Amino acid sequence: MLIAGNWKMFKGPADAGEFCRGLRDTALPDDVDVVIAPPYVSLSAAVQALAGTEIGVFAQNCHWESEGAFTGEVSAPMLRELGVYGTIVGHSERRQYFGETDETVAQRCRAALEGGLQVIACVGETLAEREAGETDAVLRRQVSVLEADDNLVIAYEPIWAIGTGKTATPEMAQQAHETIKAVLDLPVLYGGSVKPENAAELMSQPAIDGALVGGASLDVASFAAICQNASPS
Ligand code: PGA
């Protein structure tokens, strides 16, 4: 079971340090792997505050080249040098607002893995795609550009459930995860309005291997409660 907190564009270095010191001092279940993904500028503060703990620090994106004329981008070797353990790629907000495509996501994913990072690659359908009955086809298309790897995890995030308070039912998530696993047999996290109140039921589905948590990961108590409620024991 893996619980990952995606902070998006929240928490500068001071807030990140404070959160991480709070999380470090909070009891977390042994059978849950916990990671957080702060903004780039806060990665160093998080790595320092979590040194010596089992909590991993992830970036929210990673470029496919190790260096070059790519203004605004950050590479896998740079993240590794900072002590970062992994990265998210292909989040729907990157696809929606910053022109990421299945191809750029696959390139970022491959480079991050080759650079020694763990990767959470995000996929998911829009509401229009779900209503048109295209969910399975969209997921298969998004996942089929990726290659299986021991250090790769997929996150299924239905776009209509992100930040909206609307969660996929456990049955809907289970079905989407089965579709994804039929293409690539990898662990699959669920993301989209995961909260302490719905974590246990979602995580009890057999094909759900963890959660990618946005809004509810910004507060130590709610993030820790999700980790507790996700614990199989
Ligand atoms: P949410 O975000 O938990 O706030 O819905 C999830 C995500 O976008 O990773």
PDB file of C-alpha atoms and ligand atoms in Angstrom:
ATOM      1  CA  MET A   1       0.000   0.000   0.000  1.00  0.00           C
ATOM      2  CA  LEU A   2       1.388   3.381  -1.078  1.00  0.00           C
ATOM      3  CA  ILE A   3      -0.080   6.721  -0.039  1.00  0.00           C
ATOM      4  CA  ALA A   4       1.313   9.723  -1.910  1.00  0.00           C
ATOM      5  CA  GLY A   5       0.527  13.358  -1.172  1.00  0.00           C
ATOM      6  CA  ASN A   6       0.518  15.657  -4.217  1.00  0.00           C
ATOM      7  CA  TRP A   7       0.818  19.185  -2.891  1.00  0.00           C
ATOM      8  CA  LYS A   8       0.423  20.838  -6.312  1.00  0.00           C
ATOM      9  CA  MET A   9       1.338  24.562  -6.100  1.00  0.00           C
ATOM     10  CA  PHE A  10       0.982  24.799  -2.313  1.00  0.00           C
ATOM     11  CA  LYS A  11       3.569  25.242   0.476  1.00  0.00           C
ATOM     12  CA  GLY A  12       6.829  27.132   0.046  1.00  0.00           C
ATOM     13  CA  PRO A  13       9.982  25.950   1.861  1.00  0.00           C
ATOM     14  CA  ALA A  14       8.991  27.228   5.325  1.00  0.00           C
ATOM     15  CA  ASP A  15       5.538  25.593   5.270  1.00  0.00           C
ATOM     16  CA  ALA A  16       6.998  22.424   3.760  1.00  0.00           C
ATOM     17  CA  GLY A  17       9.572  22.144   6.553  1.00  0.00           C
ATOM     18  CA  GLU A  18       6.915  22.664   9.188  1.00  0.00           C
ATOM     19  CA  PHE A  19       4.618  20.029   7.624  1.00  0.00           C
ATOM     20  CA  CYS A  20       7.453  17.494   7.349  1.00  0.00           C
ATOM     21  CA  ARG A  21       8.557  17.968  10.950  1.00  0.00           C
ATOM     22  CA  GLY A  22       4.932  17.440  11.992  1.00  0.00           C
ATOM     23  CA  LEU A  23       4.592  14.309   9.848  1.00  0.00           C
ATOM     24  CA  ARG A  24       7.894  12.933  11.149  1.00  0.00           C
ATOM     25  CA  ASP A  25       6.550  13.185  14.697  1.00  0.00           C
ATOM     26  CA  THR A  26       3.238  11.495  13.819  1.00  0.00           C
ATOM     27  CA  ALA A  27       2.708   7.725  14.120  1.00  0.00           C
ATOM     28  CA  LEU A  28       2.258   6.152  10.680  1.00  0.00           C
ATOM     29  CA  PRO A  29       1.359   2.502   9.973  1.00  0.00           C
ATOM     30  CA  ASP A  30       4.315   0.206   9.162  1.00  0.00           C
ATOM     31  CA  ASP A  31       2.521  -1.495   6.267  1.00  0.00           C
ATOM     32  CA  VAL A  32       1.941   1.725   4.305  1.00  0.00           C
ATOM     33  CA  ASP A  33       4.647   3.423   2.208  1.00  0.00           C
ATOM     34  CA  VAL A  34       4.259   7.174   2.520  1.00  0.00           C
ATOM     35  CA  VAL A  35       5.554   9.795   0.090  1.00  0.00           C
ATOM     36  CA  ILE A  36       4.959  13.507  -0.411  1.00  0.00           C
ATOM     37  CA  ALA A  37       5.403  15.585  -3.567  1.00  0.00           C
ATOM     38  CA  PRO A  38       6.070  19.259  -2.766  1.00  0.00           C
ATOM     39  CA  PRO A  39       6.711  21.985  -5.388  1.00  0.00           C
ATOM     40  CA  TYR A  40      10.311  22.094  -6.696  1.00  0.00           C
ATOM     41  CA  VAL A  41      11.336  25.026  -4.494  1.00  0.00           C
ATOM     42  CA  SER A  42      10.324  23.113  -1.348  1.00  0.00           C
ATOM     43  CA  LEU A  43      11.963  19.767  -2.182  1.00  0.00           C
ATOM     44  CA  SER A  44      15.200  20.554  -0.377  1.00  0.00           C
ATOM     45  CA  ALA A  45      13.432  21.621   2.832  1.00  0.00           C
ATOM     46  CA  ALA A  46      11.346  18.422   2.713  1.00  0.00           C
ATOM     47  CA  VAL A  47      14.362  16.167   2.076  1.00  0.00           C
ATOM     48  CA  GLN A  48      16.188  17.727   5.004  1.00  0.00           C
ATOM     49  CA  ALA A  49      13.252  17.560   7.401  1.00  0.00           C
ATOM     50  CA  LEU A  50      12.553  13.905   6.517  1.00  0.00           C
ATOM     51  CA  ALA A  51      16.180  12.691   6.522  1.00  0.00           C
ATOM     52  CA  GLY A  52      16.481   9.410   8.405  1.00  0.00           C
ATOM     53  CA  THR A  53      12.761   8.592   8.045  1.00  0.00           C
ATOM     54  CA  GLU A  54      11.042   6.136   5.677  1.00  0.00           C
ATOM     55  CA  ILE A  55       8.987   8.934   4.102  1.00  0.00           C
ATOM     56  CA  GLY A  56      10.047   9.553   0.502  1.00  0.00           C
ATOM     57  CA  VAL A  57      10.112  12.926  -1.238  1.00  0.00           C
ATOM     58  CA  PHE A  58       8.863  13.068  -4.855  1.00  0.00           C
ATOM     59  CA  ALA A  59       8.876  15.857  -7.430  1.00  0.00           C
ATOM     60  CA  GLN A  60       5.697  16.668  -9.375  1.00  0.00           C
ATOM     61  CA  ASN A  61       7.326  16.441 -12.805  1.00  0.00           C
ATOM     62  CA  CYS A  62      10.660  15.662 -14.471  1.00  0.00           C
ATOM     63  CA  HIS A  63      12.103  16.519 -17.889  1.00  0.00           C
ATOM     64  CA  TRP A  64      13.232  13.854 -20.389  1.00  0.00           C
ATOM     65  CA  GLU A  65      16.714  15.301 -20.978  1.00  0.00           C
ATOM     66  CA  SER A  66      19.359  15.422 -18.266  1.00  0.00           C
ATOM     67  CA  GLU A  67      20.268  19.028 -19.182  1.00  0.00           C
ATOM     68  CA  GLY A  68      19.828  21.515 -21.998  1.00  0.00           C
ATOM     69  CA  ALA A  69      17.997  24.617 -23.219  1.00  0.00           C
ATOM     70  CA  PHE A  70      14.637  23.816 -21.597  1.00  0.00           C
ATOM     71  CA  THR A  71      13.668  26.920 -19.627  1.00  0.00           C
ATOM     72  CA  GLY A  72      11.610  26.161 -16.554  1.00  0.00           C
ATOM     73  CA  GLU A  73      12.297  22.416 -16.551  1.00  0.00           C
ATOM     74  CA  VAL A  74      14.145  20.172 -14.070  1.00  0.00           C
ATOM     75  CA  SER A  75      15.887  16.851 -14.813  1.00  0.00           C
ATOM     76  CA  ALA A  76      16.167  13.488 -13.078  1.00  0.00           C
ATOM     77  CA  PRO A  77      19.899  13.891 -12.228  1.00  0.00           C
ATOM     78  CA  MET A  78      19.152  17.286 -10.641  1.00  0.00           C
ATOM     79  CA  LEU A  79      16.387  15.775  -8.535  1.00  0.00           C
ATOM     80  CA  ARG A  80      18.602  12.858  -7.504  1.00  0.00           C
ATOM     81  CA  GLU A  81      21.355  15.270  -6.477  1.00  0.00           C
ATOM     82  CA  LEU A  82      18.853  16.940  -4.167  1.00  0.00           C
ATOM     83  CA  GLY A  83      17.983  13.632  -2.470  1.00  0.00           C
ATOM     84  CA  VAL A  84      14.612  13.294  -4.197  1.00  0.00           C
ATOM     85  CA  TYR A  85      13.386   9.700  -4.423  1.00  0.00           C
ATOM     86  CA  GLY A  86      10.840   9.806  -7.222  1.00  0.00           C
ATOM     87  CA  THR A  87       8.526  11.891  -9.343  1.00  0.00           C
ATOM     88  CA  ILE A  88       4.940  12.174 -10.516  1.00  0.00           C
ATOM     89  CA  VAL A  89       4.513  12.452 -14.311  1.00  0.00           C
ATOM     90  CA  GLY A  90       1.496  13.082 -16.498  1.00  0.00           C
ATOM     91  CA  HIS A  91      -0.802  14.616 -13.907  1.00  0.00           C
ATOM     92  CA  SER A  92      -4.048  15.725 -15.575  1.00  0.00           C
ATOM     93  CA  GLU A  93      -3.306  19.363 -14.667  1.00  0.00           C
ATOM     94  CA  ARG A  94      -0.056  19.067 -16.662  1.00  0.00           C
ATOM     95  CA  ARG A  95      -1.965  17.551 -19.572  1.00  0.00           C
ATOM     96  CA  GLN A  96      -4.768  20.131 -19.353  1.00  0.00           C
ATOM     97  CA  TYR A  97      -2.852  23.381 -18.751  1.00  0.00           C
ATOM     98  CA  PHE A  98       0.699  22.717 -19.952  1.00  0.00           C
ATOM     99  CA  GLY A  99       0.296  20.762 -23.152  1.00  0.00           C
ATOM    100  CA  GLU A 100       1.506  17.376 -21.926  1.00  0.00           C
ATOM    101  CA  THR A 101       0.574  14.542 -24.266  1.00  0.00           C
ATOM    102  CA  ASP A 102       0.731  10.766 -23.956  1.00  0.00           C
ATOM    103  CA  GLU A 103       4.073  10.982 -25.793  1.00  0.00           C
ATOM    104  CA  THR A 104       5.693  13.629 -23.551  1.00  0.00           C
ATOM    105  CA  VAL A 105       4.444  11.767 -20.487  1.00  0.00           C
ATOM    106  CA  ALA A 106       6.032   8.560 -21.786  1.00  0.00           C
ATOM    107  CA  GLN A 107       9.314  10.392 -22.459  1.00  0.00           C
ATOM    108  CA  ARG A 108       9.340  11.923 -18.985  1.00  0.00           C
ATOM    109  CA  CYS A 109       8.488   8.585 -17.432  1.00  0.00           C
ATOM    110  CA  ARG A 110      11.267   6.712 -19.255  1.00  0.00           C
ATOM    111  CA  ALA A 111      13.910   9.355 -18.449  1.00  0.00           C
ATOM    112  CA  ALA A 112      12.945   9.476 -14.775  1.00  0.00           C
ATOM    113  CA  LEU A 113      13.165   5.686 -14.461  1.00  0.00           C
ATOM    114  CA  GLU A 114      16.491   5.601 -16.307  1.00  0.00           C
ATOM    115  CA  GLY A 115      17.695   8.390 -14.021  1.00  0.00           C
ATOM    116  CA  GLY A 116      17.031   6.244 -10.961  1.00  0.00           C
ATOM    117  CA  LEU A 117      13.756   7.767  -9.787  1.00  0.00           C
ATOM    118  CA  GLN A 118      10.587   5.961  -8.760  1.00  0.00           C
ATOM    119  CA  VAL A 119       7.675   7.142 -10.919  1.00  0.00           C
ATOM    120  CA  ILE A 120       3.954   7.659 -10.386  1.00  0.00           C
ATOM    121  CA  ALA A 121       2.445   8.073 -13.870  1.00  0.00           C
ATOM    122  CA  CYS A 122      -1.085   9.516 -13.884  1.00  0.00           C
ATOM    123  CA  VAL A 123      -3.916   8.571 -16.221  1.00  0.00           C
ATOM    124  CA  GLY A 124      -7.649   9.229 -16.177  1.00  0.00           C
ATOM    125  CA  GLU A 125     -10.678  10.167 -18.229  1.00  0.00           C
ATOM    126  CA  THR A 126     -12.685  13.415 -18.395  1.00  0.00           C
ATOM    127  CA  LEU A 127     -16.382  13.512 -17.518  1.00  0.00           C
ATOM    128  CA  ALA A 128     -17.265  13.833 -21.227  1.00  0.00           C
ATOM    129  CA  GLU A 129     -15.174  10.757 -22.026  1.00  0.00           C
ATOM    130  CA  ARG A 130     -16.834   8.767 -19.235  1.00  0.00           C
ATOM    131  CA  GLU A 131     -20.319   9.821 -20.332  1.00  0.00           C
ATOM    132  CA  ALA A 132     -19.483   8.859 -23.925  1.00  0.00           C
ATOM    133  CA  GLY A 133     -18.485   5.368 -22.738  1.00  0.00           C
ATOM    134  CA  GLU A 134     -14.844   5.957 -23.678  1.00  0.00           C
ATOM    135  CA  THR A 135     -13.237   5.385 -20.270  1.00  0.00           C
ATOM    136  CA  ASP A 136     -11.681   2.021 -21.100  1.00  0.00           C
ATOM    137  CA  ALA A 137     -10.339   3.171 -24.468  1.00  0.00           C
ATOM    138  CA  VAL A 138      -8.827   6.351 -22.971  1.00  0.00           C
ATOM    139  CA  LEU A 139      -7.145   4.428 -20.158  1.00  0.00           C
ATOM    140  CA  ARG A 140      -5.795   1.800 -22.548  1.00  0.00           C
ATOM    141  CA  ARG A 141      -4.408   4.533 -24.832  1.00  0.00           C
ATOM    142  CA  GLN A 142      -2.760   6.422 -21.953  1.00  0.00           C
ATOM    143  CA  VAL A 143      -1.240   3.320 -20.354  1.00  0.00           C
ATOM    144  CA  SER A 144      -0.093   1.570 -23.528  1.00  0.00           C
ATOM    145  CA  VAL A 145       2.594   4.212 -24.216  1.00  0.00           C
ATOM    146  CA  LEU A 146       4.292   3.315 -20.906  1.00  0.00           C
ATOM    147  CA  GLU A 147       6.567   0.337 -20.288  1.00  0.00           C
ATOM    148  CA  ALA A 148       6.411  -1.897 -17.230  1.00  0.00           C
ATOM    149  CA  ASP A 149       9.159  -1.281 -14.701  1.00  0.00           C
ATOM    150  CA  ASP A 150       9.722  -2.345 -11.089  1.00  0.00           C
ATOM    151  CA  ASN A 151       9.930   1.324 -10.131  1.00  0.00           C
ATOM    152  CA  LEU A 152       6.768   2.413 -11.931  1.00  0.00           C
ATOM    153  CA  VAL A 153       3.336   2.817 -10.353  1.00  0.00           C
ATOM    154  CA  ILE A 154       0.237   4.061 -12.214  1.00  0.00           C
ATOM    155  CA  ALA A 155      -2.239   6.495 -10.629  1.00  0.00           C
ATOM    156  CA  TYR A 156      -5.827   6.356 -11.900  1.00  0.00           C
ATOM    157  CA  GLU A 157      -7.329   9.813 -11.425  1.00  0.00           C
ATOM    158  CA  PRO A 158     -10.707  10.385 -13.065  1.00  0.00           C
ATOM    159  CA  ILE A 159     -10.457  14.091 -13.924  1.00  0.00           C
ATOM    160  CA  TRP A 160     -14.053  14.774 -12.852  1.00  0.00           C
ATOM    161  CA  ALA A 161     -13.145  13.571  -9.325  1.00  0.00           C
ATOM    162  CA  ILE A 162     -10.066  15.769  -8.811  1.00  0.00           C
ATOM    163  CA  GLY A 163     -10.619  18.597  -6.350  1.00  0.00           C
ATOM    164  CA  THR A 164     -14.379  18.376  -6.851  1.00  0.00           C
ATOM    165  CA  GLY A 165     -15.396  16.378  -3.801  1.00  0.00           C
ATOM    166  CA  LYS A 166     -16.788  13.766  -6.231  1.00  0.00           C
ATOM    167  CA  THR A 167     -15.130  10.411  -5.696  1.00  0.00           C
ATOM    168  CA  ALA A 168     -15.409   7.460  -8.039  1.00  0.00           C
ATOM    169  CA  THR A 169     -17.326   4.702  -6.301  1.00  0.00           C
ATOM    170  CA  PRO A 170     -15.055   1.877  -5.131  1.00  0.00           C
ATOM    171  CA  GLU A 171     -16.632  -0.302  -7.842  1.00  0.00           C
ATOM    172  CA  MET A 172     -15.903   2.254 -10.592  1.00  0.00           C
ATOM    173  CA  ALA A 173     -12.306   2.599  -9.405  1.00  0.00           C
ATOM    174  CA  GLN A 174     -11.899  -1.175  -9.152  1.00  0.00           C
ATOM    175  CA  GLN A 175     -13.103  -1.588 -12.743  1.00  0.00           C
ATOM    176  CA  ALA A 176     -10.795   1.135 -14.098  1.00  0.00           C
ATOM    177  CA  HIS A 177      -7.855  -0.384 -12.209  1.00  0.00           C
ATOM    178  CA  GLU A 178      -8.592  -3.774 -13.754  1.00  0.00           C
ATOM    179  CA  THR A 179      -8.556  -2.174 -17.219  1.00  0.00           C
ATOM    180  CA  ILE A 180      -5.176  -0.568 -16.481  1.00  0.00           C
ATOM    181  CA  LYS A 181      -3.686  -3.769 -15.037  1.00  0.00           C
ATOM    182  CA  ALA A 182      -4.803  -5.711 -18.125  1.00  0.00           C
ATOM    183  CA  VAL A 183      -2.486  -3.449 -20.170  1.00  0.00           C
ATOM    184  CA  LEU A 184       0.362  -3.165 -17.645  1.00  0.00           C
ATOM    185  CA  ASP A 185       0.468  -5.409 -14.601  1.00  0.00           C
ATOM    186  CA  LEU A 186       1.628  -2.777 -12.114  1.00  0.00           C
ATOM    187  CA  PRO A 187       0.425  -1.339  -8.800  1.00  0.00           C
ATOM    188  CA  VAL A 188      -2.334   1.237  -9.374  1.00  0.00           C
ATOM    189  CA  LEU A 189      -3.138   4.112  -7.002  1.00  0.00           C
ATOM    190  CA  TYR A 190      -6.546   5.806  -6.949  1.00  0.00           C
ATOM    191  CA  GLY A 191      -6.699   9.614  -6.903  1.00  0.00           C
ATOM    192  CA  GLY A 192      -9.594  12.069  -6.816  1.00  0.00           C
ATOM    193  CA  SER A 193     -11.070  13.515  -3.605  1.00  0.00           C
ATOM    194  CA  VAL A 194      -9.546  10.857  -1.336  1.00  0.00           C
ATOM    195  CA  LYS A 195     -10.216  11.812   2.296  1.00  0.00           C
ATOM    196  CA  PRO A 196      -9.904  10.126   5.698  1.00  0.00           C
ATOM    197  CA  GLU A 197     -13.622   9.200   5.467  1.00  0.00           C
ATOM    198  CA  ASN A 198     -13.447   7.321   2.150  1.00  0.00           C
ATOM    199  CA  ALA A 199      -9.886   5.940   2.228  1.00  0.00           C
ATOM    200  CA  ALA A 200     -10.647   2.617   3.935  1.00  0.00           C
ATOM    201  CA  GLU A 201     -13.426   1.599   1.565  1.00  0.00           C
ATOM    202  CA  LEU A 202     -11.488   2.579  -1.551  1.00  0.00           C
ATOM    203  CA  MET A 203      -8.292   0.893  -0.374  1.00  0.00           C
ATOM    204  CA  SER A 204     -10.119  -2.344   0.450  1.00  0.00           C
ATOM    205  CA  GLN A 205     -10.797  -2.947  -3.270  1.00  0.00           C
ATOM    206  CA  PRO A 206      -8.505  -5.720  -4.517  1.00  0.00           C
ATOM    207  CA  ALA A 207      -7.095  -3.782  -7.500  1.00  0.00           C
ATOM    208  CA  ILE A 208      -6.478  -0.555  -5.553  1.00  0.00           C
ATOM    209  CA  ASP A 209      -2.896  -0.495  -4.296  1.00  0.00           C
ATOM    210  CA  GLY A 210      -2.821   2.942  -2.712  1.00  0.00           C
ATOM    211  CA  ALA A 211      -3.848   6.565  -3.184  1.00  0.00           C
ATOM    212  CA  LEU A 212      -2.617   9.789  -4.729  1.00  0.00           C
ATOM    213  CA  VAL A 213      -4.047  12.478  -2.477  1.00  0.00           C
ATOM    214  CA  GLY A 214      -4.267  16.183  -3.377  1.00  0.00           C
ATOM    215  CA  GLY A 215      -6.197  18.568  -1.128  1.00  0.00           C
ATOM    216  CA  ALA A 216      -6.365  16.253   1.888  1.00  0.00           C
ATOM    217  CA  SER A 217      -2.570  15.804   1.871  1.00  0.00           C
ATOM    218  CA  LEU A 218      -1.937  19.443   2.804  1.00  0.00           C
ATOM    219  CA  ASP A 219      -2.786  18.974   6.465  1.00  0.00           C
ATOM    220  CA  VAL A 220      -0.705  16.621   8.637  1.00  0.00           C
ATOM    221  CA  ALA A 221      -3.686  15.284  10.606  1.00  0.00           C
ATOM    222  CA  SER A 222      -5.821  14.479   7.557  1.00  0.00           C
ATOM    223  CA  PHE A 223      -2.900  13.002   5.585  1.00  0.00           C
ATOM    224  CA  ALA A 224      -1.879  10.827   8.549  1.00  0.00           C
ATOM    225  CA  ALA A 225      -5.513   9.738   9.015  1.00  0.00           C
ATOM    226  CA  ILE A 226      -5.664   8.641   5.367  1.00  0.00           C
ATOM    227  CA  CYS A 227      -2.460   6.610   5.888  1.00  0.00           C
ATOM    228  CA  GLN A 228      -3.973   5.005   9.007  1.00  0.00           C
ATOM    229  CA  ASN A 229      -7.304   4.253   7.353  1.00  0.00           C
ATOM    230  CA  ALA A 230      -5.562   2.798   4.281  1.00  0.00           C
ATOM    231  CA  SER A 231      -3.573   0.347   6.362  1.00  0.00           C
ATOM    232  CA  PRO A 232      -4.697  -3.211   5.663  1.00  0.00           C
ATOM    233  CA  SER A 233      -4.040  -4.238   9.289  1.00  0.00           C
TER     234      SER A 233
HETATM  235  P1  PGA B   1      -7.632  15.816  -4.893  1.00  0.00           P
HETATM  236  O1  PGA B   1      -6.426  15.769  -5.983  1.00  0.00           O
HETATM  237  O2  PGA B   1      -7.320  14.748  -3.867  1.00  0.00           O
HETATM  238  O3  PGA B   1      -7.559  17.206  -4.333  1.00  0.00           O
HETATM  239  O4  PGA B   1      -8.894  15.530  -5.622  1.00  0.00           O
HETATM  240  C1  PGA B   1      -5.870  14.550  -6.407  1.00  0.00           C
HETATM  241  C2  PGA B   1      -4.770  14.817  -7.409  1.00  0.00           C
HETATM  242  O5  PGA B   1      -4.965  15.683  -8.290  1.00  0.00           O
HETATM  243  O6  PGA B   1      -3.688  14.194  -7.366  1.00  0.00           O
END
